[in-house]
Amino acid sequence: MTLNDRRPVFDANAQGAGGLGKLPDWDLTDLYPSPDAPEFARDMAWLESECAAFAAKYEGKLADLDAGAMLACVQAYEAIDVIAGRVMSYAGLRYYQNTMDSERAKFMADAQDRITTFTTPLVFFTLEFNRLEEAHLSGLLAANSDLARYKPVFDRLRAMRPHQLSDEMERFLHDQSTVGSAAWNRLFDETMAGLMFEVAGEEEALNLEATLNLLTDSDRTKREAAARALAVVFDKHIKLFSRVHNTLAKEKEVEDRWRKMPSPQSARHLANHVEPEVVEALRNAVVAAYPKLSHRYYRLKAKWMGLETLQVWDRNAPLPTDAPRLVDWEEARATVTDAYAAFSPEMAKLAEPFFTKGWIDAGVKPGKAPGAFAHPTVTTVHPYVMLNYMGKPRDVMTLAHELGHGVHQVLAAGQGELLSSTPLTLAETASVFGEMLTFRKLLDGAKTQSERKTLLAGKVEDMINTVVRQIAFYDFECKLHAARREGELTPDDINALWMSVQAQSLGDAFDFMDGYETFWAYVPHFVHSPFYVYAYAFGDGLVNALYAAYESGLPGFEEKYFDMLKAGGSKHHKELLAPFGLDASDPAFWDKGLDMISGFIDELEAMEA
C-alpha cells in the first residue's frame, strides 16, 4: 500500500463477479502507454538531465536570487516533481495490481532506484532554502505575488529547520532510502500478498482480503474459522513481522535522534501541519469517550446476538436481523453517485469519470494489494482508486470513501503539484463526508424500523472503526515506539502492547481468543506510515462537526465546502475551518463529533425500550 502459479481464489471479473456484474480495471495509459513506451524512456532521460541542470544552475546561489529568479527556481523544481511523480505513480500502481509479479516488482524497484539517483543533486534545495534569513525571504514574498502563493509550502519546509542535518548527511539519507524503509515496506507488502489461509469449510486456501471478508459473514462458524485461520498464519510468520517492526522503529528512532525530534510522533505532526496539542486533545477526548461509545455499543450488540460476551469474530458481524445481501457494482455506483448528486450535482459530475474512464480497479485478483486507496498521481493527470470489491454493504461505503478522496484530489489539482497535497489531518475530510452523504441518503430511504436499525448500527460500527479503533492503533504505535527505544522487542512484547489497547478500547463485552494477540501484524499503516492512523479519527470528528453545520443550514455551505477542497494544502486547518465557525484547536471541538456517534447509539438503545 501500496506472475505466480497459484490459481485465483476469487477473481471477480473472471467469475462474472459472483453476481456483482463486470468490475472495472484501471486504464493506466493516461500515465504511460506501457512500461517500454518511448514516453516513459523520454521522461526518465529528461529527469536525469533536468535534475543535473537544476543543480548546476541553482546550487550555492539561492541566497543571491531576486524574487523573479526564485519563482523560476521553484517552478523548475515543481516541474521535476511532476515528472518524477508521474513515473513513480505508474510503476507503483502497476505493482499494486499484482505484487506477486516479479517483473512488476523489478520495474518499480528499478524506477525508484533511478529516480533516487537522479534527484540526489536536488537535496541541496531544501537545505539551502532553509538557510535563507527570514527577513530576506519575507522581502522576496512581498515583491512577487506569484512567489508568495507558495508560502504554505515554504512554511512546511522551514518547520523542519531545527531538525535539518548537514548537507552530506541529508544526501546520504536520500541515497540509502531505497534499501532502508522502502525495502522493508516491499518485504511486508509481498509477504502479505503471498499469504494463503486454510479456512475450515472452504474448498481452497484464501488470500488475506478474502479471509478478512469472512469476518463479516452472517454465519458465525465461518467467522470463527476465518479468525482462527488468520491467527495460525500470522503466528507462523510472527518473527518476520516482528523483525519488520523492530527494524523500522529502530531506524525511525535513529533518524529522530539525529534530527532532535522531541518525540516519535513529531515528524508526523510536522508533516500534517498540525500542533501536537491538537492531536493530544483528540486522542484524550476519544479515550475518555470509550465507555459511552464502543463499550456501550458492543454490550448492546452482544444482547442483539444473544451472547454473554462477544468474540473478536463478532466485532464486524452483521446483526441477526440482517438479511445477507450482495450489492452488485451498478447498484453500488448508483447509490454513491445519487448521494453525491443530492448534495451537489457538481460532485456527482466530478465522480463520473472514475467509473467511465478506467480510474477504478475494483475486483479481487491474485497478488493484488489488499485494502483500498485513492492515489492522486500528479496534478497533470488524475487520481486512481483501488478497491477489493466483494459486494458487501460496507464495500459500498468504502467506494463512497475512496471516491471522496478522488473528488478532493481532482479539485485540489488546480493548486499545482507543490500546493495540492493535503495534510493527512484534512485528507480524510472529503472521504468521510462522502461516506456520511451516502449513509444519510440510505437512512432517509429506510422503509422499516428494522432497516433503520441495521443502517444505524452499521454506521456506528464504521464510526467506531474509524475513531475508537484508529486511536487505539495510535496508542499501540506510541507504546511500540517508546518500548523499542528501550531495546529489541520480542513477538510476545509486541503482542502484549497490542492486547493492552484492544482491551481498553473494545471494553468488557469482549472475550479475546488465543491468537488475536498477533493481529497487529497485518495493519499496513504501522509499516508504511507511522502514526498515520490518527488522521482517520481527525477526519471523522471534523466531518461530524462539518455535517452538523450543513444540517443546521449554514448559509453558503456547498460553496464553502468546495472552496475548502479546492484549497488542497494551501491553507492551515484553522483557516480552512473558520468559514464554518469551527476550530479544531478547541478541545471541545472533538466532543461535538463524538456526541454524534453517541446520539446514534442513544437511538439504537431507544429502539430496545
Coordinates of C-alpha atoms in Angstrom, one line a residue:
M1 CA 0.0 0.0 0.0
T2 CA 0.9 0.0 -2.0
L3 CA 3.1 -14.0 -12.3
N4 CA 2.6 -16.8 -9.9
D5 CA 1.3 -20.3 -10.4
R6 CA -1.5 -20.1 -7.7
R7 CA -5.0 -20.3 -9.1
P8 CA -7.1 -17.3 -8.2
V9 CA -9.4 -17.9 -5.3
F10 CA -11.9 -15.2 -6.2
D11 CA -11.2 -13.4 -9.5
A12 CA -14.2 -11.1 -9.6
N13 CA -14.1 -10.4 -13.3
A14 CA -13.3 -13.9 -14.4
Q15 CA -16.1 -15.3 -12.4
G16 CA -18.7 -12.8 -13.5
A17 CA -18.0 -11.2 -10.1
G18 CA -20.2 -13.8 -8.4
G19 CA -23.3 -11.8 -9.3
L20 CA -21.5 -8.4 -8.9
G21 CA -21.5 -7.6 -12.6
K22 CA -18.4 -6.5 -14.5
L23 CA -16.0 -4.8 -12.2
P24 CA -13.8 -2.1 -13.7
D25 CA -10.0 -2.3 -14.1
W26 CA -7.5 0.5 -14.2
D27 CA -6.5 2.0 -17.5
L28 CA -3.0 3.3 -16.7
T29 CA -2.4 4.6 -20.3
D30 CA -3.2 8.1 -19.1
L31 CA 0.2 7.9 -17.3
Y32 CA 2.1 5.8 -19.9
P33 CA 1.0 3.5 -22.7
S34 CA 3.2 0.7 -21.5
P35 CA 6.4 0.0 -19.4
D36 CA 8.5 0.0 -22.5
A37 CA 6.8 3.1 -24.1
P38 CA 9.1 5.7 -25.6
E39 CA 7.3 8.3 -23.4
F40 CA 8.5 6.6 -20.3
A41 CA 12.1 6.4 -21.5
R42 CA 11.8 10.1 -22.6
D43 CA 10.7 11.2 -19.2
M44 CA 13.4 9.2 -17.4
A45 CA 16.0 10.8 -19.7
W46 CA 14.5 14.3 -19.1
L47 CA 14.6 13.8 -15.3
E48 CA 18.3 12.8 -15.4
S49 CA 19.3 15.8 -17.4
E50 CA 16.9 18.3 -15.8
C51 CA 17.9 17.4 -12.2
A52 CA 21.6 17.9 -13.1
A53 CA 20.8 21.2 -14.9
F54 CA 18.8 22.4 -11.9
A55 CA 21.7 21.7 -9.5
A56 CA 24.2 23.3 -11.8
K57 CA 22.1 26.5 -12.2
Y58 CA 21.0 27.0 -8.6
E59 CA 23.2 25.1 -6.0
G60 CA 25.0 27.6 -3.8
K61 CA 23.1 30.5 -5.3
L62 CA 19.6 30.6 -3.7
A63 CA 20.6 33.4 -1.4
D64 CA 21.5 35.6 -4.4
L65 CA 18.3 35.2 -6.3
D66 CA 15.8 38.0 -6.6
A67 CA 12.1 37.3 -6.4
G68 CA 11.6 36.6 -10.1
A69 CA 14.5 34.3 -10.3
M70 CA 13.4 32.5 -7.1
L71 CA 10.0 32.0 -8.6
A72 CA 11.6 30.4 -11.7
C73 CA 13.6 28.2 -9.5
V74 CA 10.6 27.0 -7.5
Q75 CA 8.6 26.4 -10.7
A76 CA 11.5 24.4 -12.2
Y77 CA 11.6 22.3 -9.0
E78 CA 7.8 21.8 -9.3
A79 CA 8.1 20.6 -12.9
I80 CA 10.7 18.0 -11.9
D81 CA 8.3 16.9 -9.1
V82 CA 5.5 16.4 -11.6
I83 CA 7.5 14.1 -13.9
A84 CA 9.1 12.1 -11.1
G85 CA 5.6 11.7 -9.5
R86 CA 4.2 10.5 -12.8
V87 CA 6.9 7.9 -13.2
M88 CA 6.6 6.5 -9.7
S89 CA 2.7 6.6 -9.8
Y90 CA 2.8 4.4 -12.9
A91 CA 5.3 2.0 -11.5
G92 CA 3.6 1.8 -8.1
L93 CA 0.0 1.3 -9.5
R94 CA 1.2 -1.5 -11.8
Y95 CA 2.8 -3.1 -8.8
Y96 CA -0.2 -2.8 -6.6
Q97 CA -2.3 -4.6 -9.3
N98 CA -0.1 -7.7 -8.7
T99 CA 2.5 -7.5 -6.0
M100 CA 3.5 -11.2 -6.7
D101 CA 4.6 -10.4 -10.3
S102 CA 8.4 -10.3 -10.2
E103 CA 8.5 -8.2 -13.4
R104 CA 6.3 -5.5 -11.9
A105 CA 8.2 -5.6 -8.7
K106 CA 11.5 -5.2 -10.5
F107 CA 10.1 -2.4 -12.7
M108 CA 9.1 -0.4 -9.7
A109 CA 12.3 -1.1 -7.8
D110 CA 14.4 -0.1 -10.8
A111 CA 12.3 3.1 -11.3
Q112 CA 12.7 4.0 -7.7
D113 CA 16.5 3.5 -7.8
R114 CA 16.8 5.6 -10.9
I115 CA 14.6 8.4 -9.5
T116 CA 16.5 8.4 -6.3
T117 CA 19.8 8.7 -8.1
F118 CA 18.6 11.4 -10.5
T119 CA 17.1 13.5 -7.7
T120 CA 20.1 13.3 -5.3
P121 CA 21.5 16.5 -6.8
L122 CA 18.3 18.3 -5.7
V123 CA 18.8 17.6 -2.0
F124 CA 20.6 21.0 -1.7
F125 CA 17.4 22.9 -2.4
T126 CA 15.6 22.4 0.9
L127 CA 18.8 22.7 2.9
E128 CA 19.8 25.9 1.2
F129 CA 16.3 27.3 1.2
N130 CA 16.1 26.8 5.0
R131 CA 19.3 28.7 5.5
L132 CA 17.7 31.9 4.0
E133 CA 17.3 34.6 6.5
E134 CA 13.7 35.2 7.5
A135 CA 13.8 38.9 6.6
H136 CA 15.3 38.2 3.2
L137 CA 12.6 35.6 2.4
S138 CA 9.8 37.9 3.6
G139 CA 11.1 40.6 1.2
L140 CA 11.1 38.2 -1.7
L141 CA 7.5 37.2 -1.0
A142 CA 6.4 40.8 -0.6
A143 CA 8.0 41.6 -4.0
N144 CA 6.3 38.9 -6.0
S145 CA 2.7 37.7 -5.5
D146 CA 3.2 34.5 -7.6
L147 CA 6.1 33.5 -5.4
A148 CA 4.1 34.4 -2.3
R149 CA 1.5 31.9 -3.3
Y150 CA 4.0 29.2 -2.4
K151 CA 4.3 30.4 1.2
P152 CA 2.4 27.4 2.7
V153 CA 5.0 25.1 1.1
F154 CA 7.8 27.3 2.4
D155 CA 6.3 27.3 5.9
R156 CA 6.2 23.5 5.9
L157 CA 9.8 23.3 4.6
R158 CA 11.0 25.7 7.2
A159 CA 9.2 23.9 10.0
M160 CA 12.0 21.3 9.6
R161 CA 14.8 23.8 10.0
P162 CA 15.5 22.8 13.6
H163 CA 15.7 19.2 12.5
Q164 CA 17.9 19.6 9.4
L165 CA 21.2 17.7 9.2
S166 CA 24.3 18.5 7.3
D167 CA 24.2 18.6 3.5
E168 CA 26.3 15.5 3.3
M169 CA 24.1 13.6 5.8
E170 CA 20.9 14.6 4.1
R171 CA 22.3 13.3 0.8
F172 CA 23.3 10.0 2.4
L173 CA 19.8 9.5 3.8
H174 CA 18.3 10.3 0.4
D175 CA 20.6 7.8 -1.3
Q176 CA 20.1 4.9 1.1
S177 CA 16.3 5.3 1.3
T178 CA 15.7 2.5 -1.2
V179 CA 17.4 0.0 0.9
G180 CA 16.0 1.3 4.2
S181 CA 12.4 1.7 5.0
A182 CA 11.3 1.3 1.4
A183 CA 12.9 -2.2 1.2
W184 CA 11.2 -3.3 4.4
N185 CA 7.9 -1.9 3.1
R186 CA 8.2 -4.0 0.0
L187 CA 9.1 -7.1 2.0
F188 CA 5.9 -6.6 4.1
D189 CA 3.7 -6.0 1.0
E190 CA 5.0 -9.0 -0.9
T191 CA 4.7 -11.2 2.2
M192 CA 1.2 -10.2 2.9
A193 CA 0.1 -10.6 -0.8
G194 CA 1.6 -14.1 -0.8
L195 CA -0.1 -15.4 2.4
M196 CA -2.8 -18.0 2.0
F197 CA -5.2 -19.1 4.7
E198 CA -6.7 -22.6 5.1
V199 CA -10.2 -21.7 6.4
A200 CA -12.2 -24.6 7.7
G201 CA -15.2 -25.3 5.4
E202 CA -13.6 -23.6 2.4
E203 CA -12.6 -25.8 -0.6
E204 CA -9.5 -23.7 -1.4
A205 CA -7.0 -21.6 0.5
L206 CA -8.0 -17.9 0.6
N207 CA -5.8 -14.8 0.4
L208 CA -5.8 -12.1 3.1
E209 CA -8.6 -10.0 1.6
A210 CA -11.0 -12.9 1.1
T211 CA -10.3 -14.2 4.6
L212 CA -10.8 -10.9 6.3
N213 CA -14.1 -10.6 4.3
L214 CA -15.4 -13.7 6.0
L215 CA -15.2 -11.8 9.3
T216 CA -18.3 -10.0 8.2
D217 CA -20.2 -13.2 7.1
S218 CA -23.6 -13.9 8.6
D219 CA -22.5 -17.4 9.6
R220 CA -20.8 -17.3 12.9
T221 CA -19.0 -20.6 12.3
K222 CA -17.4 -19.2 9.1
R223 CA -16.4 -16.0 11.0
E224 CA -14.7 -18.1 13.7
A225 CA -13.0 -20.3 11.1
A226 CA -11.6 -17.2 9.4
A227 CA -10.3 -15.6 12.6
R228 CA -8.6 -18.8 13.6
A229 CA -7.0 -19.3 10.2
L230 CA -5.7 -15.7 10.4
A231 CA -4.2 -16.4 13.8
V232 CA -2.5 -19.6 12.6
V233 CA -0.8 -17.9 9.6
F234 CA 0.1 -14.7 11.5
D235 CA 1.7 -16.8 14.3
K236 CA 3.7 -18.8 11.7
H237 CA 5.2 -15.5 10.3
I238 CA 5.3 -13.5 13.5
K239 CA 9.1 -13.5 13.7
L240 CA 9.3 -11.9 10.3
F241 CA 6.6 -9.3 11.1
S242 CA 8.4 -8.6 14.4
R243 CA 11.6 -8.1 12.6
V244 CA 10.0 -5.6 10.2
H245 CA 8.5 -3.6 13.0
N246 CA 11.7 -3.7 15.2
T247 CA 13.8 -2.6 12.3
L248 CA 11.5 0.3 11.1
A249 CA 11.0 1.5 14.6
K250 CA 14.8 1.5 15.3
E251 CA 15.5 3.2 12.0
K252 CA 13.0 5.9 12.9
E253 CA 14.5 6.3 16.4
V254 CA 18.0 6.8 14.9
E255 CA 16.8 9.4 12.4
D256 CA 14.6 11.1 15.0
R257 CA 17.6 11.3 17.4
W258 CA 19.9 12.8 14.8
R259 CA 17.2 15.3 13.9
K260 CA 16.5 16.1 17.5
M261 CA 12.8 15.3 17.2
P262 CA 11.2 15.7 20.6
S263 CA 9.0 12.5 20.2
P264 CA 8.5 9.7 17.7
Q265 CA 5.2 11.4 16.6
S266 CA 6.8 14.8 16.0
A267 CA 7.7 14.2 12.3
R268 CA 4.1 13.1 11.5
H269 CA 2.7 16.2 13.2
L270 CA 5.1 18.4 11.3
A271 CA 4.2 16.7 8.0
N272 CA 0.5 17.1 8.8
H273 CA 1.0 20.8 9.8
V274 CA -0.9 20.1 13.0
E275 CA 0.0 21.1 16.5
P276 CA 0.9 18.2 18.9
E277 CA -1.6 19.6 21.5
V278 CA -4.4 19.3 18.9
V279 CA -3.7 15.7 18.3
E280 CA -3.4 15.1 22.1
A281 CA -6.8 16.8 22.7
L282 CA -8.3 14.5 20.0
R283 CA -6.7 11.4 21.5
N284 CA -7.8 12.2 25.0
A285 CA -11.3 13.1 24.0
V286 CA -11.7 9.7 22.2
V287 CA -10.2 7.6 25.0
A288 CA -12.4 9.4 27.6
A289 CA -15.4 8.5 25.4
Y290 CA -14.7 4.8 25.1
P291 CA -17.3 3.9 27.8
K292 CA -20.1 5.8 26.1
L293 CA -19.1 4.7 22.6
S294 CA -17.5 1.3 22.0
H295 CA -18.1 -0.2 25.4
R296 CA -21.8 0.7 25.4
Y297 CA -22.4 -0.3 21.7
Y298 CA -20.8 -3.7 21.9
R299 CA -22.8 -4.6 25.1
L300 CA -25.9 -3.7 23.0
K301 CA -24.6 -5.8 20.1
A302 CA -24.0 -8.8 22.4
K303 CA -27.6 -8.5 23.6
W304 CA -28.9 -8.5 20.0
M305 CA -26.8 -11.5 19.2
G306 CA -28.0 -13.4 22.3
L307 CA -24.4 -13.7 23.6
E308 CA -23.0 -13.2 27.1
T309 CA -19.8 -11.9 25.5
L310 CA -18.6 -11.2 22.0
Q311 CA -15.6 -12.8 20.4
V312 CA -13.3 -10.9 18.0
W313 CA -15.0 -12.6 15.1
D314 CA -18.3 -10.9 16.2
R315 CA -17.0 -7.3 16.1
N316 CA -18.0 -6.7 12.5
A317 CA -20.7 -9.4 12.2
P318 CA -24.0 -8.4 10.6
L319 CA -26.9 -8.2 13.0
P320 CA -29.1 -11.3 13.4
T321 CA -32.0 -9.4 11.7
D322 CA -29.8 -8.5 8.7
A323 CA -30.7 -10.4 5.5
P324 CA -27.4 -11.3 3.8
R325 CA -27.3 -9.2 0.6
L326 CA -25.0 -8.9 -2.3
V327 CA -24.8 -5.4 -3.7
D328 CA -23.8 -5.5 -7.4
W329 CA -21.4 -3.0 -8.9
E330 CA -24.1 -0.9 -10.7
E331 CA -26.2 -0.6 -7.6
A332 CA -23.1 0.5 -5.6
R333 CA -22.3 3.1 -8.3
A334 CA -25.9 4.4 -8.3
T335 CA -26.1 4.5 -4.6
V336 CA -23.0 6.6 -4.2
T337 CA -23.4 8.9 -7.2
D338 CA -27.1 9.6 -6.2
A339 CA -26.0 10.5 -2.7
Y340 CA -23.3 12.8 -4.1
A341 CA -25.7 14.4 -6.6
A342 CA -28.3 15.0 -3.8
F343 CA -25.7 17.2 -2.1
S344 CA -24.3 18.8 -5.3
P345 CA -24.7 17.8 -9.0
E346 CA -21.2 19.1 -9.4
M347 CA -19.9 16.5 -7.0
A348 CA -21.6 13.7 -8.9
K349 CA -20.2 15.1 -12.2
L350 CA -16.7 15.0 -10.8
A351 CA -17.1 11.4 -9.7
E352 CA -18.4 10.2 -13.1
P353 CA -15.0 9.8 -14.9
F354 CA -13.8 7.4 -12.2
F355 CA -16.5 4.9 -13.4
T356 CA -16.3 5.6 -17.1
K357 CA -12.6 6.2 -17.9
G358 CA -10.8 3.4 -16.1
W359 CA -9.9 5.3 -13.0
I360 CA -11.1 2.5 -10.6
D361 CA -9.7 -1.0 -10.2
A362 CA -12.4 -2.9 -8.2
G363 CA -12.0 -6.6 -8.5
V364 CA -10.3 -9.0 -6.1
K365 CA -7.4 -10.6 -8.0
P366 CA -4.4 -12.9 -7.2
G367 CA -1.5 -10.8 -5.9
K368 CA -3.4 -7.6 -5.8
A369 CA -2.6 -5.4 -2.8
P370 CA -5.3 -5.7 0.0
G371 CA -7.5 -2.9 1.2
A372 CA -8.4 0.3 -0.7
F373 CA -6.9 3.6 -1.5
A374 CA -7.1 6.7 -3.8
H375 CA -3.8 7.7 -5.4
P376 CA -3.6 11.3 -6.5
T377 CA -0.8 10.6 -9.0
V378 CA 0.1 14.1 -10.3
T379 CA -1.9 17.2 -10.9
T380 CA -1.4 17.0 -14.7
V381 CA -3.2 13.6 -14.9
H382 CA -5.9 12.4 -12.4
P383 CA -6.3 10.1 -9.4
Y384 CA -6.9 6.4 -9.4
V385 CA -9.0 4.5 -6.9
M386 CA -8.2 0.9 -5.8
L387 CA -10.9 -1.3 -4.2
N388 CA -11.3 -5.0 -3.4
Y389 CA -15.0 -5.0 -4.0
M390 CA -16.9 -8.1 -2.8
G391 CA -20.4 -6.8 -2.8
K392 CA -20.9 -6.2 1.0
P393 CA -22.8 -3.2 2.1
R394 CA -19.6 -2.0 3.8
D395 CA -17.9 -2.2 0.4
V396 CA -20.4 0.4 -0.9
M397 CA -19.3 2.7 2.0
T398 CA -15.6 2.1 1.0
L399 CA -16.5 3.1 -2.5
A400 CA -18.1 6.3 -1.2
H401 CA -15.0 6.9 1.0
E402 CA -12.3 6.4 -1.7
L403 CA -14.4 8.3 -4.3
G404 CA -14.5 11.2 -1.8
H405 CA -10.7 11.2 -1.8
G406 CA -10.7 11.1 -5.6
V407 CA -13.0 14.1 -5.9
H408 CA -10.9 16.0 -3.4
Q409 CA -7.7 15.3 -5.3
V410 CA -9.3 16.4 -8.6
L411 CA -10.4 19.7 -7.1
A412 CA -7.1 20.3 -5.3
A413 CA -5.1 19.7 -8.5
G414 CA -5.8 23.3 -9.5
Q415 CA -3.3 24.4 -6.9
G416 CA -0.4 22.8 -8.8
E417 CA 1.9 20.0 -7.7
L418 CA 3.5 21.6 -4.6
L419 CA 0.3 23.1 -3.1
S420 CA -2.2 20.4 -4.0
S421 CA -1.2 17.8 -1.4
T422 CA -3.4 18.0 1.6
P423 CA -2.0 17.2 5.1
L424 CA -3.3 13.9 6.4
T425 CA -5.4 15.5 9.0
L426 CA -7.5 17.2 6.3
A427 CA -7.0 14.5 3.6
E428 CA -9.8 12.4 5.2
T429 CA -12.3 15.2 5.1
A430 CA -13.9 14.6 1.7
S431 CA -13.8 10.8 2.0
V432 CA -15.6 10.7 5.4
F433 CA -18.0 13.4 4.1
G434 CA -18.8 11.2 1.1
E435 CA -19.5 8.3 3.4
M436 CA -21.8 10.4 5.5
L437 CA -23.7 11.7 2.5
T438 CA -24.2 8.1 1.3
F439 CA -25.3 6.9 4.8
R440 CA -27.8 9.7 5.2
K441 CA -29.3 9.1 1.8
L442 CA -29.8 5.4 2.7
L443 CA -31.1 6.3 6.2
D444 CA -33.7 8.7 4.7
G445 CA -34.8 5.9 2.4
A446 CA -35.3 3.3 5.1
K447 CA -38.8 1.9 4.9
T448 CA -39.0 0.0 8.2
Q449 CA -37.7 0.3 11.8
S450 CA -35.6 -2.8 11.3
E451 CA -34.0 -1.3 8.2
R452 CA -33.2 1.9 10.0
K453 CA -31.7 -0.1 12.9
T454 CA -29.5 -2.0 10.6
L455 CA -28.3 1.2 8.9
L456 CA -27.7 3.0 12.2
A457 CA -25.8 0.0 13.7
G458 CA -23.6 -0.3 10.5
K459 CA -22.8 3.4 10.7
V460 CA -22.0 3.3 14.4
E461 CA -19.7 0.3 13.8
D462 CA -18.0 2.2 10.9
M463 CA -17.5 5.2 13.1
I464 CA -16.1 3.1 16.0
N465 CA -13.7 1.5 13.5
T466 CA -12.7 5.0 12.2
V467 CA -12.4 6.7 15.6
V468 CA -12.1 4.3 18.5
R469 CA -10.1 1.7 16.7
Q470 CA -7.8 4.1 15.0
I471 CA -7.0 5.9 18.2
A472 CA -6.3 2.5 19.8
F473 CA -4.0 1.9 16.9
Y474 CA -2.3 5.2 17.5
D475 CA -1.8 4.3 21.2
F476 CA -0.4 1.0 20.2
E477 CA 2.2 2.7 17.9
C478 CA 3.1 5.2 20.6
K479 CA 3.7 2.3 23.0
L480 CA 5.6 0.3 20.4
H481 CA 8.0 3.1 19.5
A482 CA 8.5 4.1 23.1
A483 CA 9.3 0.4 24.1
R484 CA 11.6 0.0 21.1
R485 CA 13.8 2.8 22.4
E486 CA 14.5 0.7 25.4
G487 CA 15.6 -2.3 23.3
E488 CA 14.7 -5.1 20.9
L489 CA 11.1 -6.3 21.2
T490 CA 10.1 -9.9 21.1
P491 CA 6.9 -11.0 19.4
D492 CA 5.4 -11.5 22.9
D493 CA 6.3 -8.0 23.8
I494 CA 4.5 -6.6 20.8
N495 CA 1.6 -8.9 21.3
A496 CA 1.2 -7.6 24.9
L497 CA 1.2 -4.0 23.7
W498 CA -1.5 -4.8 21.2
M499 CA -3.7 -6.5 23.7
S500 CA -3.4 -3.7 26.2
V501 CA -5.0 -1.2 23.8
Q502 CA -7.5 -3.7 22.4
A503 CA -9.0 -4.5 25.9
Q504 CA -9.1 -0.8 26.8
S505 CA -10.8 0.3 23.6
L506 CA -13.3 -2.5 23.0
G507 CA -14.4 -2.9 26.6
D508 CA -15.8 -5.7 28.8
A509 CA -18.2 -7.1 26.2
F510 CA -15.4 -8.9 24.5
D511 CA -13.6 -12.2 25.2
F512 CA -10.3 -12.4 23.2
M513 CA -9.5 -15.7 21.5
D514 CA -6.0 -17.2 21.8
G515 CA -4.1 -15.9 18.7
Y516 CA -5.8 -12.5 18.5
E517 CA -2.7 -11.0 20.1
T518 CA -0.9 -11.3 16.7
F519 CA -3.5 -9.3 14.7
W520 CA -1.3 -6.2 14.7
A521 CA 0.8 -7.9 12.1
Y522 CA -1.4 -7.2 9.1
V523 CA -2.1 -3.5 9.6
P524 CA -0.2 -1.8 6.7
H525 CA -0.2 1.7 8.2
F526 CA 2.1 0.8 11.0
V527 CA 4.7 -0.2 8.3
H528 CA 4.1 2.3 5.6
S529 CA 3.2 5.5 7.5
P530 CA 3.9 5.5 11.2
F531 CA 1.3 7.5 13.2
Y532 CA -0.9 8.0 10.1
V533 CA -3.9 6.4 11.8
Y534 CA -5.0 9.4 13.9
A535 CA -5.8 11.2 10.7
Y536 CA -8.9 8.9 10.4
A537 CA -10.2 9.9 13.8
F538 CA -9.3 13.6 13.0
G539 CA -11.2 13.4 9.7
D540 CA -14.3 11.7 11.3
G541 CA -14.5 14.2 14.1
L542 CA -14.0 17.1 11.7
V543 CA -16.7 15.8 9.3
N544 CA -19.2 15.2 12.0
A545 CA -18.8 18.8 13.0
L546 CA -19.0 19.9 9.3
Y547 CA -22.1 17.8 8.7
A548 CA -23.8 19.3 11.8
A549 CA -23.1 22.8 10.2
Y550 CA -24.6 21.6 6.9
E551 CA -27.7 20.2 8.6
S552 CA -28.2 23.4 10.5
G553 CA -28.5 25.2 7.2
L554 CA -25.2 27.2 7.3
P555 CA -25.6 29.8 4.5
G556 CA -23.4 29.0 1.5
F557 CA -22.2 25.6 2.9
E558 CA -21.8 24.0 -0.5
E559 CA -19.7 26.8 -1.9
K560 CA -17.6 26.9 1.3
Y561 CA -17.1 23.1 1.2
F562 CA -15.9 23.2 -2.4
D563 CA -13.6 26.1 -1.6
M564 CA -12.1 24.0 1.2
L565 CA -11.4 21.0 -1.1
K566 CA -10.0 23.2 -3.8
A567 CA -7.6 24.8 -1.3
G568 CA -5.6 21.5 -1.1
G569 CA -2.6 22.1 1.1
S570 CA -2.6 25.9 0.6
K571 CA -4.1 26.7 3.9
H572 CA -3.8 25.7 7.6
H573 CA -6.7 23.8 9.2
K574 CA -7.6 26.9 11.3
E575 CA -8.0 29.0 8.1
L576 CA -9.9 26.3 6.3
L577 CA -12.4 25.7 9.1
A578 CA -13.0 29.3 10.0
P579 CA -15.8 29.9 7.4
F580 CA -17.8 27.1 9.1
G581 CA -17.3 28.5 12.6
L582 CA -15.2 25.6 13.6
D583 CA -11.8 25.4 15.3
A584 CA -10.0 22.0 15.8
S585 CA -7.6 23.5 18.4
D586 CA -10.6 24.0 20.8
P587 CA -10.7 20.8 22.9
A588 CA -14.5 21.0 23.0
F589 CA -14.5 20.7 19.2
W590 CA -13.9 16.9 19.3
D591 CA -16.7 16.3 21.8
K592 CA -19.2 17.6 19.1
G593 CA -18.2 14.8 16.7
L594 CA -18.2 12.2 19.4
D595 CA -21.6 13.3 20.6
M596 CA -23.0 12.5 17.1
I597 CA -21.8 8.9 17.5
S598 CA -23.2 8.7 21.0
G599 CA -26.5 10.1 19.7
F600 CA -26.8 7.3 17.2
I601 CA -26.2 4.8 20.0
D602 CA -28.9 6.6 22.1
E603 CA -31.3 6.0 19.2
L604 CA -30.4 2.3 19.0
E605 CA -30.9 1.9 22.7
A606 CA -34.3 3.6 22.5
M607 CA -35.4 1.0 19.9
E608 CA -34.9 -1.6 22.5
A609 CA -37.1 0.1 25.0

